[in-house]
Every structure is written in structure tokens, then in C-alpha cells.
Short mmCIF file of C-alpha atoms in Angstrom, two decimals:
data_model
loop_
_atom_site.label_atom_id
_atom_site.label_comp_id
_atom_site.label_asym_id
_atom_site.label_seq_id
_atom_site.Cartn_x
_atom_site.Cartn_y
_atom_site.Cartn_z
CA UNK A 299 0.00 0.00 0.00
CA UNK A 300 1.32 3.37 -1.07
CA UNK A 301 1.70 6.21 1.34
CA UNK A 302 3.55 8.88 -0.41
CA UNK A 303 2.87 11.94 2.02
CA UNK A 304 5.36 15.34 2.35
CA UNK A 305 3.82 17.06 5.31
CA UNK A 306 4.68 18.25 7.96
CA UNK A 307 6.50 15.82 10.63
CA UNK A 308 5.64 17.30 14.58
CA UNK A 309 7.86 17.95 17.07
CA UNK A 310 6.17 16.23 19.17
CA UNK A 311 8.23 16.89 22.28
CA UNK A 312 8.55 20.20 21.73
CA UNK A 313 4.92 20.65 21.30
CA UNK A 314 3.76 19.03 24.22
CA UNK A 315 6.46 21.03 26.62
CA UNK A 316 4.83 24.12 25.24
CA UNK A 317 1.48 22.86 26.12
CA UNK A 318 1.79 21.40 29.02
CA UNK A 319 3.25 24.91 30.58
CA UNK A 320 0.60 26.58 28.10
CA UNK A 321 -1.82 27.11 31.20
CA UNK A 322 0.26 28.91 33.62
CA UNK A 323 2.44 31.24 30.54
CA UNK A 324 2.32 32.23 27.37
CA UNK A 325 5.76 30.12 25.68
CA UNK A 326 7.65 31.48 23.06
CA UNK A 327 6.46 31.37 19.06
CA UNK A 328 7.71 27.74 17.98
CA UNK A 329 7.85 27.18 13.82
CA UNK A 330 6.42 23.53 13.26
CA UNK A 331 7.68 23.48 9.91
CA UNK A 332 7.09 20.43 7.01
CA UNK A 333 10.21 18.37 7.09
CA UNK A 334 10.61 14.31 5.89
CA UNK A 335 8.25 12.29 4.39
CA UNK A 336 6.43 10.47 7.43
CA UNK A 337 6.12 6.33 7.82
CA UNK A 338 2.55 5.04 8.99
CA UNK A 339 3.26 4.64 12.00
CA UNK A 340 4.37 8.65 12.81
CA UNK A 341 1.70 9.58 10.66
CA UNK A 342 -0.85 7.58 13.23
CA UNK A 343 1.10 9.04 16.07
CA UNK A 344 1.00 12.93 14.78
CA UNK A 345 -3.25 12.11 14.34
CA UNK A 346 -3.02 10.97 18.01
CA UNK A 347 -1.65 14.03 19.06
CA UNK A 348 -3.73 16.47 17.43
CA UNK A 349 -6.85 14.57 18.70
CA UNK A 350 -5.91 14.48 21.98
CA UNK A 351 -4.89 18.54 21.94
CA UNK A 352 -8.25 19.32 20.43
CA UNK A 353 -9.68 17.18 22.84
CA UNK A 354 -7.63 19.62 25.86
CA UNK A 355 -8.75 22.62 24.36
CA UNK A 356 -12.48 21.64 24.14
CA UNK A 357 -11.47 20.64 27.96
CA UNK A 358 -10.36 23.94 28.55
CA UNK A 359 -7.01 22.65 29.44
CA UNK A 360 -4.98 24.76 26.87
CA UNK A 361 -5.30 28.60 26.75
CA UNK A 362 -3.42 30.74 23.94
CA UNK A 363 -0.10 29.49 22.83
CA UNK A 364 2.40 31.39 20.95
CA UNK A 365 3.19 27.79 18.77
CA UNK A 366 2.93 27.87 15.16
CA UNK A 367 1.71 25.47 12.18
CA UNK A 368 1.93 26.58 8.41
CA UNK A 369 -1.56 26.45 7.05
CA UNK A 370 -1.48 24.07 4.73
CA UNK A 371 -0.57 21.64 7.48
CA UNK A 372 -3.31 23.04 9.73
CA UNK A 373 -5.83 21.96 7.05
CA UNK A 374 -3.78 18.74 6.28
CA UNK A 375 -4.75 17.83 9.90
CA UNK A 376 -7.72 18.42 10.04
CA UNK A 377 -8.63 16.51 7.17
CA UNK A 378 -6.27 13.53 8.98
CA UNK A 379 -8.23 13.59 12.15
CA UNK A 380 -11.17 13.56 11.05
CA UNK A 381 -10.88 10.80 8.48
CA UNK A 382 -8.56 9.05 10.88
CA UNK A 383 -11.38 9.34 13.75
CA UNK A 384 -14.49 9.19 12.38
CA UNK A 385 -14.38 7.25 8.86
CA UNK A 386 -15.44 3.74 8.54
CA UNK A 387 -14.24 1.97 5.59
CA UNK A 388 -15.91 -0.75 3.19
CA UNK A 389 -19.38 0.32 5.63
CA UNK A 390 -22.36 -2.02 3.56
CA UNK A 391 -24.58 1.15 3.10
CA UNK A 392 -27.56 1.11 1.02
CA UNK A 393 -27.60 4.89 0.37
CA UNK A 394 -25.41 8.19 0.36
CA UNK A 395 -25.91 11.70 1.90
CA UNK A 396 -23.24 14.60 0.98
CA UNK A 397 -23.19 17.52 3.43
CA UNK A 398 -21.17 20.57 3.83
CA UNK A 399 -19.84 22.72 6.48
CA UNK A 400 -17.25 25.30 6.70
CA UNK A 401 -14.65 26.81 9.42
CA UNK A 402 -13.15 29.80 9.63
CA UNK A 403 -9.05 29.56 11.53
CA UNK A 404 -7.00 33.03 12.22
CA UNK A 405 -3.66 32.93 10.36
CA UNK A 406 -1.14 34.88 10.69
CA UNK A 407 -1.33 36.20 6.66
CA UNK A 408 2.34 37.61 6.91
CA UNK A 409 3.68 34.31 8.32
CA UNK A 410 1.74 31.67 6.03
CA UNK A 411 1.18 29.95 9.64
CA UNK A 412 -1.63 30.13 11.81
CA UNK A 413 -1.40 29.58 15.98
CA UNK A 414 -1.79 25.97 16.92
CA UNK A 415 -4.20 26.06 19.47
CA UNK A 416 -6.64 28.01 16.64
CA UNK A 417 -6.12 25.06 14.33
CA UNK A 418 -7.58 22.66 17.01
CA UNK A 419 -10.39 25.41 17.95
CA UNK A 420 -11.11 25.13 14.04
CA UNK A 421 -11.25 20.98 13.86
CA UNK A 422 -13.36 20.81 17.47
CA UNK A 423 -16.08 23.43 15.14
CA UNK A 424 -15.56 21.52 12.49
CA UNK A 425 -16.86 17.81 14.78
CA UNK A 426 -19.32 19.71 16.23
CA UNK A 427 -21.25 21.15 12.70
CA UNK A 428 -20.30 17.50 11.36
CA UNK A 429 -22.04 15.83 13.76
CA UNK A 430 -25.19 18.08 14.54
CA UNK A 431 -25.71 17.66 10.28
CA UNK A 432 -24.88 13.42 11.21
CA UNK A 433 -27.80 14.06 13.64
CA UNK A 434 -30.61 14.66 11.56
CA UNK A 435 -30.21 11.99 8.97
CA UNK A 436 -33.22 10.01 9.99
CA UNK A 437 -32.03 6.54 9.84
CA UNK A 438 -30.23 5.05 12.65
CA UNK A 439 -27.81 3.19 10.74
CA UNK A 440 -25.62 5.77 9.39
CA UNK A 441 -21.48 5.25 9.26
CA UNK A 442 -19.40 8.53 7.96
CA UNK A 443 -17.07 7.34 5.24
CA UNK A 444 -15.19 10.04 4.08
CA UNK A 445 -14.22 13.96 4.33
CA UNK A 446 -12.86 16.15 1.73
CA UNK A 447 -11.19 19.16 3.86
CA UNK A 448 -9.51 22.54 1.82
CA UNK A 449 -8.83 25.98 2.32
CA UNK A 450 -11.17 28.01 -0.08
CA UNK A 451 -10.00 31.07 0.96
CA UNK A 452 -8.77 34.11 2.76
CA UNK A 453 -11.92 36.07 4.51
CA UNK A 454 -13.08 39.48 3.47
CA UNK A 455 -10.29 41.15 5.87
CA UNK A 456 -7.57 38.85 5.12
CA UNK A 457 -7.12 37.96 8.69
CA UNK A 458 -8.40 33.97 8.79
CA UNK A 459 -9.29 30.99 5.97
CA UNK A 460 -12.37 29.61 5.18
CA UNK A 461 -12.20 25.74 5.76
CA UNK A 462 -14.70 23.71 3.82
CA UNK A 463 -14.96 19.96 4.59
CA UNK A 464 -17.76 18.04 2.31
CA UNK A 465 -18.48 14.60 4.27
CA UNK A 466 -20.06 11.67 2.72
CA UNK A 467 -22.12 9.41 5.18
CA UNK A 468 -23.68 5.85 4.55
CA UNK A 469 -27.40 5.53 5.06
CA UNK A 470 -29.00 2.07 5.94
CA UNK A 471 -27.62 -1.77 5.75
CA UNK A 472 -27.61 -3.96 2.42
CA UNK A 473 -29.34 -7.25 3.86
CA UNK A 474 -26.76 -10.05 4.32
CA UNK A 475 -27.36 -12.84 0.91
CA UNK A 476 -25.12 -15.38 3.00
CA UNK A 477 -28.37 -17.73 3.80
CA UNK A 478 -29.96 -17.35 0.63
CA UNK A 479 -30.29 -20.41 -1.63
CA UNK A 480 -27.17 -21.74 -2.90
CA UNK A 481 -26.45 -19.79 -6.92
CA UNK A 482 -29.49 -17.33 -6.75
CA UNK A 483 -29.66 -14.51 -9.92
CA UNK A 484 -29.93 -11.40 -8.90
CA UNK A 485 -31.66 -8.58 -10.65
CA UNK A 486 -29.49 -5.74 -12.77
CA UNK A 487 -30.82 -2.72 -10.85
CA UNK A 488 -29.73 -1.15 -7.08
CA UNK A 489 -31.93 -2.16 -4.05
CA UNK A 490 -34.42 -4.57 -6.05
CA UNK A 491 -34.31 -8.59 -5.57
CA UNK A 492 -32.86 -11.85 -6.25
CA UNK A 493 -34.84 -12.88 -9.31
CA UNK A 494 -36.72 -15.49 -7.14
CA UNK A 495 -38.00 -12.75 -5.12
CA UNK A 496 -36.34 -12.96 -1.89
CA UNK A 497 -34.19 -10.24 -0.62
CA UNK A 498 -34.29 -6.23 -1.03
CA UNK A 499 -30.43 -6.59 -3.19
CA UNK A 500 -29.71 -6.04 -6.36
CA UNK A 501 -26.66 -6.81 -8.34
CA UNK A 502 -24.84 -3.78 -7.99
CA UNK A 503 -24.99 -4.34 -4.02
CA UNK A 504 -23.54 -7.96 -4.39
CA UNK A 505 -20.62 -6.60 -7.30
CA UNK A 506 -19.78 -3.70 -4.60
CA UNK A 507 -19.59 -6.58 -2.05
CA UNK A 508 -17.21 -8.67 -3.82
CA UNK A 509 -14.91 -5.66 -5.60
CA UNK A 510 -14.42 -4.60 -1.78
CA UNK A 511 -13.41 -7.96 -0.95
CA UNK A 512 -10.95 -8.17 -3.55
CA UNK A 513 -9.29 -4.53 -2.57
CA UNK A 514 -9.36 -3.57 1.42
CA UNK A 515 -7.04 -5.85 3.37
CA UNK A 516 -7.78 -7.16 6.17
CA UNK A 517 -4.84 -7.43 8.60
CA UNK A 518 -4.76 -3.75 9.03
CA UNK A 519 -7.09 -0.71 8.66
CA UNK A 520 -6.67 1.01 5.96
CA UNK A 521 -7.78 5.12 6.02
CA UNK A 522 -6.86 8.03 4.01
CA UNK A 523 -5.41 10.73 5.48
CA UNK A 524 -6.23 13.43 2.66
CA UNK A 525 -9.88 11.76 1.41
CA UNK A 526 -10.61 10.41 -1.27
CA UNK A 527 -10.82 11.91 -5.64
CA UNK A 528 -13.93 10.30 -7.83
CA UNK A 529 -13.25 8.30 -11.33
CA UNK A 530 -16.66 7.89 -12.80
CA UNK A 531 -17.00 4.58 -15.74
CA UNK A 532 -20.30 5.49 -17.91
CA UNK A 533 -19.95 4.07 -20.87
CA UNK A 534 -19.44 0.03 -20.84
CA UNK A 535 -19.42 -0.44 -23.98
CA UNK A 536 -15.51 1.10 -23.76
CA UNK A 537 -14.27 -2.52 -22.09
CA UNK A 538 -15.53 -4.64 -24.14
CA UNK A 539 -14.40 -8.43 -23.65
CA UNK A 540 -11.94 -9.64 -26.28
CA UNK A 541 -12.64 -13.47 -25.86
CA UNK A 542 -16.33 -13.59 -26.06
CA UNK A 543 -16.85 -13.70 -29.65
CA UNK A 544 -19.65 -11.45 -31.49
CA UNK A 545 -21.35 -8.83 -29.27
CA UNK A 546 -24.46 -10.03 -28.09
CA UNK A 547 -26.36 -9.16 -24.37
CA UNK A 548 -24.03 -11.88 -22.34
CA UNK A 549 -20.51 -10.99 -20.96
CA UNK A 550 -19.67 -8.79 -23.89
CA UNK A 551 -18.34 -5.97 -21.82
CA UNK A 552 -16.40 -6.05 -18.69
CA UNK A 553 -19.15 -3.79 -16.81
CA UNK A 554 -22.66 -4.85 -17.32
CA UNK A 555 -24.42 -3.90 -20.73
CA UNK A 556 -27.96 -4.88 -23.04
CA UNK A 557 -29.53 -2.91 -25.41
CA UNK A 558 -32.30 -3.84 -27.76
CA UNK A 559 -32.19 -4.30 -31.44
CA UNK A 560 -34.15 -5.51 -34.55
CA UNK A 561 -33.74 -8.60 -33.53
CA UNK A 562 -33.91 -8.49 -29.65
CA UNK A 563 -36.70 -5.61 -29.59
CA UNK A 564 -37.52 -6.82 -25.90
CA UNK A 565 -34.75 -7.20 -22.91
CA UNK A 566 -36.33 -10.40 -21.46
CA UNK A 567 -35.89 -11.02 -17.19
CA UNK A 568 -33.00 -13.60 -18.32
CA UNK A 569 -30.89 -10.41 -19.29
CA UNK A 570 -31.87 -8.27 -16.65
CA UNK A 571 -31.04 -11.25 -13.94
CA UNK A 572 -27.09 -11.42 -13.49
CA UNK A 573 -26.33 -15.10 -12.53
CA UNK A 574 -24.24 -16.58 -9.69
CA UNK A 575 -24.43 -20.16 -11.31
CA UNK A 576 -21.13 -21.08 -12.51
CA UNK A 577 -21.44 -22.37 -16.33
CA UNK A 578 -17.71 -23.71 -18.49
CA UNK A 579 -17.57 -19.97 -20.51
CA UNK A 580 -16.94 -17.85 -18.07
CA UNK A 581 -17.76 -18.95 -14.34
CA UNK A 582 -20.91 -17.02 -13.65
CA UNK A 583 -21.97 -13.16 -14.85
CA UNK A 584 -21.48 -12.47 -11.59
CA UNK A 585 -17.75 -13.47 -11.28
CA UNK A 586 -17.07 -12.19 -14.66
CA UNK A 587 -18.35 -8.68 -14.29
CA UNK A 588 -16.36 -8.59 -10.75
CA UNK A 589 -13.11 -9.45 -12.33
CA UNK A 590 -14.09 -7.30 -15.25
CA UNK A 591 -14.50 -4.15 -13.43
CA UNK A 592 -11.72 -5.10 -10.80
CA UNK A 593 -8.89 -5.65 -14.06
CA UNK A 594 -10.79 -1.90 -14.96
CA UNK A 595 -9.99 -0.48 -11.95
CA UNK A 596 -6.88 -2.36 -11.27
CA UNK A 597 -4.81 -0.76 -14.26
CA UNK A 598 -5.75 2.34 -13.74
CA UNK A 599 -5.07 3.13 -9.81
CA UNK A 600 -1.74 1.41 -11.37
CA UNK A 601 -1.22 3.82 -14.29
CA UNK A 602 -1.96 6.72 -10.76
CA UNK A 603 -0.49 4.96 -8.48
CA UNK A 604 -3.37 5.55 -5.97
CA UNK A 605 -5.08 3.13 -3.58
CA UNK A 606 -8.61 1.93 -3.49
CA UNK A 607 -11.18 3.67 -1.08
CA UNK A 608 -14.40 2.40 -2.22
CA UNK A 609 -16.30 1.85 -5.21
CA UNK A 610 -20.14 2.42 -5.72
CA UNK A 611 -21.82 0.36 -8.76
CA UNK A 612 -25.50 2.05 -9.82
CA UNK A 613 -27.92 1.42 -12.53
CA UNK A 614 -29.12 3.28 -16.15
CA UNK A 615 -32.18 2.39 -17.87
CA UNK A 616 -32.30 4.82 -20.86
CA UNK A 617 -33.57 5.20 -24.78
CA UNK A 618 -30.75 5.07 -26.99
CA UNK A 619 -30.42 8.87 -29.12
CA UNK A 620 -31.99 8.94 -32.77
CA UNK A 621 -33.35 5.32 -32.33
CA UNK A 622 -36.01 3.24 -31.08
CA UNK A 623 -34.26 1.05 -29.05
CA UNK A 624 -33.44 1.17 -24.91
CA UNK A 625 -29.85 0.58 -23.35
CA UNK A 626 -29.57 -0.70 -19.78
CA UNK A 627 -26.35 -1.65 -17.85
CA UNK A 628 -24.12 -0.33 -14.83
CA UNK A 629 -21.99 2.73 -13.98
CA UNK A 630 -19.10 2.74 -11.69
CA UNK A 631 -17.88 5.19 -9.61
CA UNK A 632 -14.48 4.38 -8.14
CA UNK A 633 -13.31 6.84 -4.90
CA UNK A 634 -9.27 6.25 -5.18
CA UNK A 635 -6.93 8.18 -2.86
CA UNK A 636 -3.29 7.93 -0.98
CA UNK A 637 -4.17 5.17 1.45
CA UNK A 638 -2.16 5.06 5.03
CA UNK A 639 -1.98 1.55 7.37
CA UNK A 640 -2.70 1.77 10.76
CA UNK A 641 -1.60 -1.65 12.46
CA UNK A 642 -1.17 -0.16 15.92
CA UNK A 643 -4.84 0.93 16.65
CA UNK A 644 -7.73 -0.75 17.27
CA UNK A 645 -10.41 1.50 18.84
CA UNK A 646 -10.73 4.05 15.69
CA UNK A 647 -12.95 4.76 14.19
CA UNK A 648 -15.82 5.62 16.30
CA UNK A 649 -19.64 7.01 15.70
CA UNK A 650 -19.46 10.48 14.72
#
């Protein structure tokens, strides 16, 4: 797993002398300046640290501090803590809900920098907005699983930086398939059936299932520091499947496709139902389009060099332009990042 991160690297003990005296003195103005490229294991450390001195300040326990971050390491750790605290991975949502809030932090404009014990003022805001928004989603299965944290700007006087942070939550629980009936079909579109009528799943749910599988490890937890960017796949008909033979409604493309013609003017339920039964061409659709989109996916976090975060698979059901025919099939939205390992933790991360 890559993690390829130039930030800043604390000094720790430096920090927490200044702090721990904060209460009875003002200290001098300490520069925590970027330095070396941290390992996991700082990087987990530096997250600990920051939590725990926003946690003091919310306490009351730390008064003004002449110590110093730059900025864009203010914002860096924000973004750290709160996807290092509050972001459950691979979560089996049914639904999503984007929300925004923003945070303003004093800088020190001349400087680039901006006091410490401001930054950790601006993340403890930034939990508290995050959370009363978390509050009012109505269901009570709800996991967050990801926040996208930058600086948008100096305010009108120059004097402090708007911080916006966009969070993505996961609403609701895909049932488990697990004690279904052994090689059930399940139908093409999100949060519909198995094709023998049991179960509120679709296919996309069980392809999400299994292209997590394939990607998140499971020794350590996996999180990313910075969140996450979006690749978006559209058009299936782009991966088509070389060792098929002619293009016809079955395994064609590497990401689920069917469209009618002259001489399929009706999609019957045999093309809409994506099988789990294992035949001699290809194992079963459902295998196939897994390791279809997975190869998709595969070569290009390579060609990146990124790390998989999560992947969402939806439905279209749509005419086709300047004809009379219909197209149906699957879209894929991939959320890639630069992934960090924590192996040394074992309590994060907890309900928002």
C-alpha cells in the first residue's frame, strides 16, 4: 500500500512542553515546519496528538499558545483527524448523503502559519457542525465514510481561511445474501431482488460486495489521510471483452451492458437477472463482471499509483439517441486516494 505523504513531521516533544506549561504562561512562538516524508506509523502518532490537543482545548485545558503550524498543514490535519477518527471503511450502506460545512481559523497572513491552538479550535467546530448535520439523517444506521477538507480562501479582511470539509455518510444496511439459496440470480438494478423474489439486493450491491473484498485488506485498517478523488465509468461499452466472440447481451463488456435491437426488440428477465451459477464460458456473470470491473480499476489506480477507497456500482435504464431502441447496464464510480496503514490501533474509528 502506497503512502507517499510530504507534510509536515511534529515535534512532538517540543509541542507538548509548550502545552503542558501553556496554562500557567504564554511560551515562546515555535515554527512547526514540514520536514521528511512520514512512515505510517508517525503519521498515526502525529493524528493521536492532534486529537488528543483538540480534545484539551475543548477541555479547557490549553489557553493561547504562541506555537505555530503553516496552514497548509493546519488543514492537512484536520482533514487527517477527522478521516482518521471518524471514517469507517468498506461500511455495507444502502444509500449516500453529501453535506457541507465550513470553518473559519486566524492565520497569521504575513507568516503563512496560523497559531496551533486556533487550528484545534477550528477541527473541534468543524466535529461539532459534522455531527449536529450526522444528527438529523433520519435513519439510525448511518457510518461517515469520508471527508474532503480545503482551504477556499482568505476572509473578506484577510485575517483567517475559510475551511470547507464536504463529508459523505452511509445511510441504511444492504441485507446479508449469505443464507440465501445456494447460486441465486440477482436482478441488474440497485436495491431490487434476487430474481426469485427474496431479498431487497440487487446486483450492484452484491458486485460492490465482492470488488471490496478483492481490494481492502484485512490485517490492518486502511484510512486516508487526505480523502478520497472520484473516477466515474459510464460508458461500458468502452471494455468490451476480447474473448467472447460477437457482441451479443451476455458478458460482452467487462461492466454490465444490453440494449435492444431488430432482432432483440424486448430485454427479457433472463438479461436483466445477473447469474451466480457457474457455467464452463466464463464462471458465472457475476464473477465475470467482478473481475471485469476489478482488471478496470486495477490498471488504472496502477497507471496513478493511488489506492482503493471504495467503489459504488448504480444502474441506467435509458432510450438510446436517434433510435427506437433502450440501453440498460451499470456505472461505476471508483473513490481512489493515498491510502495510510494503521496496524497499531484498534479502537478508531468511532460514531461520529
Amino acid at each position: 500500500m502506497k503512502t507517499q505523504f510530504i507534510h509536515l513531521c511534529f515535534a512532538v516533544s517540543v509541542i507538548l512542553l509548550g502545552f503542558v506549561v501553556a496554562s500557567c504562561k504564554k511560551e515562546k512562538s515555535e515554527t512547526i515546519a514540514a520536514t521528511t516524508t512520514q512512515s505510517d506509523e508517525q503519521l498515526v502518532n502525529n493524528v493521536h496528538w492532534f486529537m488528543d490537543a483538540a480534545k484539551d482545548v475543548k477541555e479547557g485545558k490549553i489557553l493561547k499558545s504562541g506555537e505555530k503550524m503553516l496552514v497548509d498543514s493546519a488543514v492537512y490535519y484536520i482533514s487527517a483527524t477527522l478521516n482518521y477518527k471518524y471514517c469507517y471503511q468498506a461500511y455495507n450502506y444502502k444509500s449516500r448523503e453529501y453535506d457541507t460545512v465550513y470553518v473559519t481559523i486566524p492565520i497569521l497572513a504575513n507568516e503563512g502559519k496560523t497559531l496551533i491552538v486556533d487550528a484545534l479550535y477550528g477541527y473541534n467546530q468543524a466535529v461539532q457542525k459534522l455531527r449536529s448535520n450526522h444528527m438529523q439523517i433520519a435513519s439510525p444506521q448511518k457510518k461517515l465514510l469520508g471527508c474532503m477538507v480545503s482551504n477556499v480562501g482568505f476572509t473578506s479582511n484577510s485575517d483567517s481561511i475559510h475551511i470547507k470539509i464536504i463529508s459523505l455518510t452511509g445511510v441504511g444496511v444492504v441485507p446479508n445474501v449469505d443464507d440465501q439459496p445456494a447460486w441465486p440470480s440477482f436482478w441488474y438494478q440497485q436495491n431490487t431482488w434476487q430474481c426469485n423474489g427474496n431479498a431487497s439486493i440487487g446486483a450492484p450491491e452484491i458486485l460492490r460486495r465482492n470488488l471490496i473484498a478483492l481490494n481492502i485488506p484485512a490485517n490492518c485498517r486502511v484510512w486516508f489521510p487526505t480523502g478520497y478523488s472520484i473516477k466515474v465509468y459510464d460508458d461500458p461499452t468502452a471494455y468490451p471483452d476480447p474473448f467472447n466472440g460477437p457482441i451479443d447481451n451476455f458478458c460482452d463488456y467487462k461492466i454490465y451492458y444490453a440494449r435492444t435491437s431488430a432482432s432483440a426488440p424486448v430485454l427479457t428477465d433472463a438479461v436483466k437477472c445477473i447469474e451466480t451459477q457457474p457455467v464452463v464460458t466464463y464462471g458465472s456473470e457475476m464473477g465475470f463482471y467482478t473481475q471485469g470491473i476489478n482488471q478496470i480499476i486495477g490498471e488504472f489506480l496502477t497507471s496513478v499509483n493511488k489506492d482503493f477507497k471504495d467503489i459504488l456500482v448504480t444502474d441506467f435504464d435509458e432510450p438510446i439517441p436517434n433510435t427506437s431502441d433502450y440501453r440498460i447496464g451499470h456505472r461505476i464510480e471508483l473513490h481512489y486516494g493515498d491510502a495510510s496503514w494503521d496496524c497499531w490501533e484498534t479502537t478508531y474509528p468511532c460514531a461520529l
